[in-house]
CSV table of C-alpha atoms in Angstrom, one decimal:
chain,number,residue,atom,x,y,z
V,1,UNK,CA,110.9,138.6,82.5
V,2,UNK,CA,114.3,140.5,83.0
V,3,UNK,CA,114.5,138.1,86.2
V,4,UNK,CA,114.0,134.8,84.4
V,5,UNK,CA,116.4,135.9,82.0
V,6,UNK,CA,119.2,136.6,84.6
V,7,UNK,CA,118.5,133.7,86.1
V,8,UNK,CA,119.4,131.4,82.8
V,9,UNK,CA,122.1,133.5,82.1
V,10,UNK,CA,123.6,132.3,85.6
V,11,UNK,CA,122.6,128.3,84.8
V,12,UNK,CA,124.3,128.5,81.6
V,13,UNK,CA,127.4,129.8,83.0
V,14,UNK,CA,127.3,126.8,85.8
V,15,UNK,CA,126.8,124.5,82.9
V,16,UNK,CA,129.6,125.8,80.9
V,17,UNK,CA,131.4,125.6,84.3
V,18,UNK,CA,130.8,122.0,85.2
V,19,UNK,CA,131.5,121.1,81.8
V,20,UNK,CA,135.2,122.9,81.8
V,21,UNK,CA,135.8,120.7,85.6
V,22,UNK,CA,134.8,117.3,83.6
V,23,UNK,CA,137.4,118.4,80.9
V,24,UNK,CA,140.0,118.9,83.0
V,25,UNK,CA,138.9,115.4,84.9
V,26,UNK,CA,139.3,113.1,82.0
V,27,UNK,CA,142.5,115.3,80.7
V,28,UNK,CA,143.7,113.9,84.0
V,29,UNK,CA,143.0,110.5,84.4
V,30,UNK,CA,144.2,110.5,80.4
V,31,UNK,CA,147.6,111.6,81.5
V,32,UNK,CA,147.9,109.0,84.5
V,33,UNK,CA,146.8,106.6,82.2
V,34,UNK,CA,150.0,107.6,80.0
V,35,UNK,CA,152.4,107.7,82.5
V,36,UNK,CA,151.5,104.6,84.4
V,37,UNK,CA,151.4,102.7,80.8
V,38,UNK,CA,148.2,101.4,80.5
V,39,UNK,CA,149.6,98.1,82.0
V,40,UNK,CA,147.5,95.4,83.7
V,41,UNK,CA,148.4,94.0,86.9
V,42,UNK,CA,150.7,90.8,87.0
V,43,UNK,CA,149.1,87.2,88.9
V,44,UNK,CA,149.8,83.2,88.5
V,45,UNK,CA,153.0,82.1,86.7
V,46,UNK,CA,154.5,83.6,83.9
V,47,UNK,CA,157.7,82.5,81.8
V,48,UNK,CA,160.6,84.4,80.7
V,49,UNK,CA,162.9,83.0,77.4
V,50,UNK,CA,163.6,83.9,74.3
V,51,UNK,CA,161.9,80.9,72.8
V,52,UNK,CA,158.9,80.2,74.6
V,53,UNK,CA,158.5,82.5,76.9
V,54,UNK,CA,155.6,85.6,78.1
V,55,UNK,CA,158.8,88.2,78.0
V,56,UNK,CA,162.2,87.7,76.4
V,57,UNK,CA,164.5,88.9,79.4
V,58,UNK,CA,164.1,89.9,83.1
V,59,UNK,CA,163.9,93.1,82.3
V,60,UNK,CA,161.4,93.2,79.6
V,61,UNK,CA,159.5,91.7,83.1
V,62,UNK,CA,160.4,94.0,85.7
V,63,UNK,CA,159.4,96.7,83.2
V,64,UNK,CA,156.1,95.0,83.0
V,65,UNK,CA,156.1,94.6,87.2
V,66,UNK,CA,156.7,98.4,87.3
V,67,UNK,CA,154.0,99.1,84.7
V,68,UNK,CA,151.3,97.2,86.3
V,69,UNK,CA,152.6,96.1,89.5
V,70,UNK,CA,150.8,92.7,91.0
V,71,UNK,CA,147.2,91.3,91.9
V,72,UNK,CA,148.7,87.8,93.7
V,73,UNK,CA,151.4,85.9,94.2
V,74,UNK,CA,153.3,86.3,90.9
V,75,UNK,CA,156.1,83.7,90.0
V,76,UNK,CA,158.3,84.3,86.7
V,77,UNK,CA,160.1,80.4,85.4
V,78,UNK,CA,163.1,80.7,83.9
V,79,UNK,CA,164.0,79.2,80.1
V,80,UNK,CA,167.4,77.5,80.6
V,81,UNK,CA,170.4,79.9,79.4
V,82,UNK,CA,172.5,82.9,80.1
V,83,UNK,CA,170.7,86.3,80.2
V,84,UNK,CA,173.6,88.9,79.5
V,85,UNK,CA,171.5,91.8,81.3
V,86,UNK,CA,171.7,94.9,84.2
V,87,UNK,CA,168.6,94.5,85.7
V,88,UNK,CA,167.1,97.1,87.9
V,89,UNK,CA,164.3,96.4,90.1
V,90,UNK,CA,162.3,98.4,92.4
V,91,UNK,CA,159.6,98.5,94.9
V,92,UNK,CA,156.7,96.6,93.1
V,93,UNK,CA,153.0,98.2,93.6
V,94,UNK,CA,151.1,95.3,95.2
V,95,UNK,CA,153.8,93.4,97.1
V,96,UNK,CA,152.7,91.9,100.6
V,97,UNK,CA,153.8,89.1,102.2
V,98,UNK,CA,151.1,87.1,100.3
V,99,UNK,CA,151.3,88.4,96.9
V,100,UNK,CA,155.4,88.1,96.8
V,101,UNK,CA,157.0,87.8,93.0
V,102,UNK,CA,159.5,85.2,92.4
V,103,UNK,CA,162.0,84.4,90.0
V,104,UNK,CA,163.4,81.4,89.4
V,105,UNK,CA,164.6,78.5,86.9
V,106,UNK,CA,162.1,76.8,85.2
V,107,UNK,CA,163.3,73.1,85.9
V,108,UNK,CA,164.9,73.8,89.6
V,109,UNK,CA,168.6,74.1,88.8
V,110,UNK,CA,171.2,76.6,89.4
V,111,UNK,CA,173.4,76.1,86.9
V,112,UNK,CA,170.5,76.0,84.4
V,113,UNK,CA,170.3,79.6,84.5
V,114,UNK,CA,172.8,82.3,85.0
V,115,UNK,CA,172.2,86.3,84.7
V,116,UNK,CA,175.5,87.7,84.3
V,117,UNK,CA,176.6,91.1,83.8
V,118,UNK,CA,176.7,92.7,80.3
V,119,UNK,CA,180.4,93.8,80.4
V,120,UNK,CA,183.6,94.5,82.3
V,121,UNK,CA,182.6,97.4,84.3
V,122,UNK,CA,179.4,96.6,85.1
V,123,UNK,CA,178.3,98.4,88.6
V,124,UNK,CA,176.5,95.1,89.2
V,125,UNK,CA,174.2,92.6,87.3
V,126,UNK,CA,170.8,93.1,89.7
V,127,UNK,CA,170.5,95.8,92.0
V,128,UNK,CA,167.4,96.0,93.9
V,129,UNK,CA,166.5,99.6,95.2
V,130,UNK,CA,163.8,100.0,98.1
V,131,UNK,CA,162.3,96.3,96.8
V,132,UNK,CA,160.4,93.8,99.4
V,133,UNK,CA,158.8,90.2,99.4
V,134,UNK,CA,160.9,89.6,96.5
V,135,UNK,CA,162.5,85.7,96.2
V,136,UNK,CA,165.4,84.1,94.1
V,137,UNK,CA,165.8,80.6,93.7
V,138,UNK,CA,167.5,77.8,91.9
V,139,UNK,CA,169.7,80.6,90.1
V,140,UNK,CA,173.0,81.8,89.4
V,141,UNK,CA,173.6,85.3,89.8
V,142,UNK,CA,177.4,86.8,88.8
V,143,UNK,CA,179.4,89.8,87.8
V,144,UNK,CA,182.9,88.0,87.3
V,145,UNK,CA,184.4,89.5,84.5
V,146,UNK,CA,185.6,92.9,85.7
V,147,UNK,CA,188.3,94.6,88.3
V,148,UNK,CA,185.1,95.4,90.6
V,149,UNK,CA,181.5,95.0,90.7
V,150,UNK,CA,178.7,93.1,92.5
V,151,UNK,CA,176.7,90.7,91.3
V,152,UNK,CA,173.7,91.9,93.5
V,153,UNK,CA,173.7,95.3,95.0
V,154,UNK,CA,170.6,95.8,97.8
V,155,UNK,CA,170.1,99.7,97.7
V,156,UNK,CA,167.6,101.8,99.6
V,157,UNK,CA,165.4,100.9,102.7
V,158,UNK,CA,164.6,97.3,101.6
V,159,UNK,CA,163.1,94.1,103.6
V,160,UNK,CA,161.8,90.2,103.3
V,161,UNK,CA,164.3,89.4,100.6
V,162,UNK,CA,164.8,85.9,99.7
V,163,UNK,CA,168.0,84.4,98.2
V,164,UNK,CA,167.1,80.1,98.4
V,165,UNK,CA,169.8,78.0,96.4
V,166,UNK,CA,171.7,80.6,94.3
V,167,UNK,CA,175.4,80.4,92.9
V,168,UNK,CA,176.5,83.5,93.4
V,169,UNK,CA,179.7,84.2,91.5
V,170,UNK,CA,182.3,87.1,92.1
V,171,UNK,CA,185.5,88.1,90.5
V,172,UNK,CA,188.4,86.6,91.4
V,173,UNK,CA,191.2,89.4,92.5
V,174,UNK,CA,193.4,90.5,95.5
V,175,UNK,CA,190.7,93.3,95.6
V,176,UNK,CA,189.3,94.7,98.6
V,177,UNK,CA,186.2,97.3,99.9
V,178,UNK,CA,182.5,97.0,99.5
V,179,UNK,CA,182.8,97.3,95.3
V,180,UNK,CA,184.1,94.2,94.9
V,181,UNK,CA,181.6,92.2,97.3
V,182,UNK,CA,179.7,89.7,95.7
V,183,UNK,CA,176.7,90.9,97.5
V,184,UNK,CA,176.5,94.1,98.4
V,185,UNK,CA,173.9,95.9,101.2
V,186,UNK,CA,174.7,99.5,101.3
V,187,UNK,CA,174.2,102.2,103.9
V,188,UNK,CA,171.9,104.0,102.3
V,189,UNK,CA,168.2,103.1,104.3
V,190,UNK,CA,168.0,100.2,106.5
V,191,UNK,CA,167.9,96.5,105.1
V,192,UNK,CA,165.4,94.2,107.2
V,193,UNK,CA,164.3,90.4,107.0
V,194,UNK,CA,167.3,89.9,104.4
V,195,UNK,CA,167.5,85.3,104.0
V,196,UNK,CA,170.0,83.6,102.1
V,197,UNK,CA,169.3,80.1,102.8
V,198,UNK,CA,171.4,77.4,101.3
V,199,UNK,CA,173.4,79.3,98.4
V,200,UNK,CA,177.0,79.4,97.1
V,201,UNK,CA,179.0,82.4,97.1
V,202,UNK,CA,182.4,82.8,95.5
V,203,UNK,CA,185.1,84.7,95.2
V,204,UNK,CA,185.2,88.5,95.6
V,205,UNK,CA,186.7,91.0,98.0
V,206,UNK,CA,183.5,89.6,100.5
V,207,UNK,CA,181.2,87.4,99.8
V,208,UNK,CA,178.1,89.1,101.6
V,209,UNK,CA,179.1,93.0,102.9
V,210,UNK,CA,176.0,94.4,104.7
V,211,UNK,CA,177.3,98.3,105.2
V,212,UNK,CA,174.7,99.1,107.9
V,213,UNK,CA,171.7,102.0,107.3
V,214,UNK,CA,171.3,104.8,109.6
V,215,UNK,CA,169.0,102.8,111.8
V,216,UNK,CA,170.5,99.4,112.8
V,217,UNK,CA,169.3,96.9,110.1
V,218,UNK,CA,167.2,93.7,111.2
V,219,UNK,CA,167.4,90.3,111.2
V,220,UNK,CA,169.7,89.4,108.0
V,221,UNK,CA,169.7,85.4,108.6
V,222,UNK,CA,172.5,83.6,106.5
V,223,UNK,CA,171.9,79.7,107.1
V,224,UNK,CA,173.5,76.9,105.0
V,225,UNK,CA,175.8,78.6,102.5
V,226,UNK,CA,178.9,78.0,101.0
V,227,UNK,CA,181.6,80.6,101.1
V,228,UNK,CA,185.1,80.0,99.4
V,229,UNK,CA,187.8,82.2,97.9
V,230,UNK,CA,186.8,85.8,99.4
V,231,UNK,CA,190.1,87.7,99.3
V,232,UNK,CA,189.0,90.1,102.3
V,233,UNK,CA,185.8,88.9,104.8
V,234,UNK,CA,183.5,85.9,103.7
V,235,UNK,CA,181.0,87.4,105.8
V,236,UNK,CA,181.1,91.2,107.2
V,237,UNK,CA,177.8,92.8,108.6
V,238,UNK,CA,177.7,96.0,110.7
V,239,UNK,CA,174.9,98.5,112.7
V,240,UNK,CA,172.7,95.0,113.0
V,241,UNK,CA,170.0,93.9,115.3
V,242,UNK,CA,169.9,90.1,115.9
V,243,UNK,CA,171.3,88.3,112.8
V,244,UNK,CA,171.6,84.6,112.3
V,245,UNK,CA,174.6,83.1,111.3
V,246,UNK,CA,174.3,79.3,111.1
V,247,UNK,CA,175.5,76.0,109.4
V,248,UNK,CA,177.9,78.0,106.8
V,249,UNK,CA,181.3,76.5,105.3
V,250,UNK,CA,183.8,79.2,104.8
V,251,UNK,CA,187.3,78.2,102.9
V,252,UNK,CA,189.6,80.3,102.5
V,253,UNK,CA,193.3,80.5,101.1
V,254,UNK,CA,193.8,84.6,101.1
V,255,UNK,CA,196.8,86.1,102.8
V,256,UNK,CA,195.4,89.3,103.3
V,257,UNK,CA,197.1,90.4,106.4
V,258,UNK,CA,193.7,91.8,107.4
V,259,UNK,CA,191.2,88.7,106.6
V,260,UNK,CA,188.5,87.9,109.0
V,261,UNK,CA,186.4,84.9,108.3
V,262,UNK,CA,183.4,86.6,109.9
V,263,UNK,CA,183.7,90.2,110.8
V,264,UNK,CA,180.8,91.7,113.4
V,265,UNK,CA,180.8,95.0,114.0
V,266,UNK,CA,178.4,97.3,116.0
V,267,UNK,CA,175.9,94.1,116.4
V,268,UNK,CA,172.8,94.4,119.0
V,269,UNK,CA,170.0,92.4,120.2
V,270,UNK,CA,169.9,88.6,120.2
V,271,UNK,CA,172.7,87.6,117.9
V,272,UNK,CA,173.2,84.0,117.0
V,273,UNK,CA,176.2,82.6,115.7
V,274,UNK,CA,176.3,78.8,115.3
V,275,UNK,CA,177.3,75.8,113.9
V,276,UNK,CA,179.7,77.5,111.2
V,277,UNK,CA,182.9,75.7,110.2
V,278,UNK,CA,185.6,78.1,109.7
V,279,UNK,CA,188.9,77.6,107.8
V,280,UNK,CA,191.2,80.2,106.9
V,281,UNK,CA,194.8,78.7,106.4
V,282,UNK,CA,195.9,81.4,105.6
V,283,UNK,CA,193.9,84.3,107.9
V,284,UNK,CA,194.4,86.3,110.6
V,285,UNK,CA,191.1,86.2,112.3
V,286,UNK,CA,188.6,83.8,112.4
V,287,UNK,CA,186.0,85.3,114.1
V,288,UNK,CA,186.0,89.2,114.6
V,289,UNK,CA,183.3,91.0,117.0
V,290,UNK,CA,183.6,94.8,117.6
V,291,UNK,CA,180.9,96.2,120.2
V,292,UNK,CA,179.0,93.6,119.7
V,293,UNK,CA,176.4,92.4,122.3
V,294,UNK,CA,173.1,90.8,123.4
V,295,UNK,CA,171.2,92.1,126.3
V,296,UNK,CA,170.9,91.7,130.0
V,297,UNK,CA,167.6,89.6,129.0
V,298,UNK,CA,169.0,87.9,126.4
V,299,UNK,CA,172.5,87.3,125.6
V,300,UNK,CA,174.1,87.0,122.4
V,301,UNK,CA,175.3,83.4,121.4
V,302,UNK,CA,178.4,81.9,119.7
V,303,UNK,CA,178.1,77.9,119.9
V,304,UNK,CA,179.2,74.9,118.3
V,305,UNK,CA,181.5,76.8,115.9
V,306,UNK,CA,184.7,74.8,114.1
V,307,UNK,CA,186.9,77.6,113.5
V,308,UNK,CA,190.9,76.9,112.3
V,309,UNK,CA,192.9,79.4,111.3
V,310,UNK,CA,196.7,79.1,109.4
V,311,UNK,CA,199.7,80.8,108.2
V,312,UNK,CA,202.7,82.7,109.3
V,313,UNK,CA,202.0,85.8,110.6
V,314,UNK,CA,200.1,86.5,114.0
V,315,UNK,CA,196.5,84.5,114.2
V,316,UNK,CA,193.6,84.8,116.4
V,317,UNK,CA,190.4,81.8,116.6
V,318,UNK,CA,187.4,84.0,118.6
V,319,UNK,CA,188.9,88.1,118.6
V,320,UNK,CA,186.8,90.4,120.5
V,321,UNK,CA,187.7,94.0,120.5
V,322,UNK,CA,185.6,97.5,122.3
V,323,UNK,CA,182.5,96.9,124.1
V,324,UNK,CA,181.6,93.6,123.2
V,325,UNK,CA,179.5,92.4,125.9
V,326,UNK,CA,176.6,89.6,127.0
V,327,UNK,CA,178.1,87.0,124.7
V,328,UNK,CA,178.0,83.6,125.8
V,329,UNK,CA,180.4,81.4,123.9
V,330,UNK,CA,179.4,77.5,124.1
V,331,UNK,CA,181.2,74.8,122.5
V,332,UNK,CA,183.3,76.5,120.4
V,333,UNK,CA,186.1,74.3,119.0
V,334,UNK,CA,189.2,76.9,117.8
V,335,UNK,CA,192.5,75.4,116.2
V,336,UNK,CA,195.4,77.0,114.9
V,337,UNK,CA,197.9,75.6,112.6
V,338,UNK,CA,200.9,77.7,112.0
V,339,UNK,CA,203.8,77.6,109.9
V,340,UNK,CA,205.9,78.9,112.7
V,341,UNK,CA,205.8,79.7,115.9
V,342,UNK,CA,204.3,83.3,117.0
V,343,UNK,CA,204.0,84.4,120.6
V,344,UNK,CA,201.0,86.7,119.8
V,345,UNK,CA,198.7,83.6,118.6
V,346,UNK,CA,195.5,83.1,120.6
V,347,UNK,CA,192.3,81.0,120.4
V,348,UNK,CA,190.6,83.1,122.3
V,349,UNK,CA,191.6,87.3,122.5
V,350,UNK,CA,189.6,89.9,123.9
């Protein structure tokens, strides 16, 4: 008897046991509920607008993408207007190259829709931090109205971002460095399978100013855009592996004594630069590679570029400077128009 007694003694205490582990279970998947918001995952289209819309503002959306994150292909329309915001996105849970989320106006025009920043010394109006298989389209992004700023700003290790027919707009000012690019990619983590693809960029110190990671970034392809107006670089890309450069327009009036139409630097594996059209009436350099190269295999490639550079002071078309290397340059047409006669003006510099 004594034995039978112990022995529920013991099974009572395992009871009371289990019972205190299933407790602390459901205290626990309470508190992730909490923190993760109780939000379901986002799928199919969705509208954002203040009249007829599923959220009021992007970032009443992105909140919702970080709540829930995705379950498909999501794709947010945009109501026509101007949405005063600083949008912050991240890295979305769900994301693949399937399931990508999209933003974009609701009746396929640029001008339709503009985010803009909220006031003169904004940071930036959209910065995306360690975000992939995101796309804009049909948009107009800009931060115009302050001394600096960007109107995007890629931070973090981020890749497959798409940028397909947006105005991008800058401030105009004799400004110069990375906080006054219209787009800005910093340093911090590597930036790979960047495409903007048929967009308009304006104004700013540079249009697109890609600072390199600590591993050399990966494939940014820049195809079909207009650049006009940058005070300091339309184009300036460094510590990259095989971009694409192709069928831009850059125009340019600066007289920074230090413009370069596109400045290269620190550029590996098979680079492609073609079919640009180049005029800087004012500039100094037209096109700018520093250690920049392809490989024994395969070479890097400059071809079919138009490229005229203007002014008074010294002027160079193609300028190659350290241990740029394994380029081949094809049918490159280089023209320069000065206002007077310099002996250091050269097409063609290394």
């Amino acid at each position: 008897m004594t034995e039978i007694t112990h022995y529920s003694k013991r099974r009572s205490r395992q009871r009371s046991s289990v019972t205190t582990v299933i407790a602390v279970f459901l205290l626990m998947i309470s508190t992730t509920s909490a923190f993760a918001g109780d939000c379901a995952p986002l799928s199919g289209e969705l509208k954002i607008g203040k009249t007829d819309g599923d959220y009021s503002s992007v970032s009443a959306a992105v909140t919702a993408l970080k709540c829930g994150g995705i379950s498909g292909p999501v794709t947010f329309l945009l109501e026509d207007g101007t949405y005063p915001e600083k949008i912050d996105l991240s890295d979305i849970p769900g994301v693949s190259a399937k399931s990508t989320v999209t933003f974009e106006s609701a009746k396929g025009n640029n001008s339709d829709v503009i985010l803009t920043s909220t006031s003169a010394d904004a940071e930036y109006t959209l910065r995306l931090t360690g975000s992939s298989y995101v796309i804009f389209e049909n948009l107009t992004i800009e931060n115009k109205s302050g001394n600096t700023g960007n109107a995007i700003r890629i931070d973090g290790s981020a890749h497959h971002l798409t940028f397909r027919n947006v105005l991008f707009n800058g401030a105009e000012r004799t400004n110069t460095g990375a906080n006054s690019a219209v787009i800005y990619s910093t340093s911090n983590g590597s930036k790979n399978s960047i495409l903007i693809e048929n967009c308009s960029v304006n104004n700013g110190s540079m249009g697109i100013y890609k600072g390199g990671g600590p591993t050399e970034d990966t494939r940014t392809s820049i195809t079909g855009t207009l650049f006009f107006n940058q005070y300091e670089s339309a184009i300036a890309l460094n510590n990259e592996t095989a971009p694409v450069l192709s069928n831009n327009v850059i125009s340019s009036v600066s007289n920074y004594k230090e413009f370069k139409a596109i400045a290269m630097s620190k550029i590996g594996g098979e680079m492609i630069i073609s079919s640009n059209v180049v005029n800087a009436v004012n500039g100094i350099y037209g096109l700018f590679l520093k250690d920049c190269g392809g490989t024994s295999e395969k070479y890097a490639s400059v071809s079919n570029n138009a490229v005229n550079v203007g002014g008074d002071g010294a002027m160079y078309g193609l300028y190659l400077v350290g241990s740029t290397d394994t380029v081949v340059f094809n049918f490159n047409r280089v023209k320069l128009t000065p206002s007077k006669q310099n002996a250091t003006n050269q097409a063609y510099y290394k």
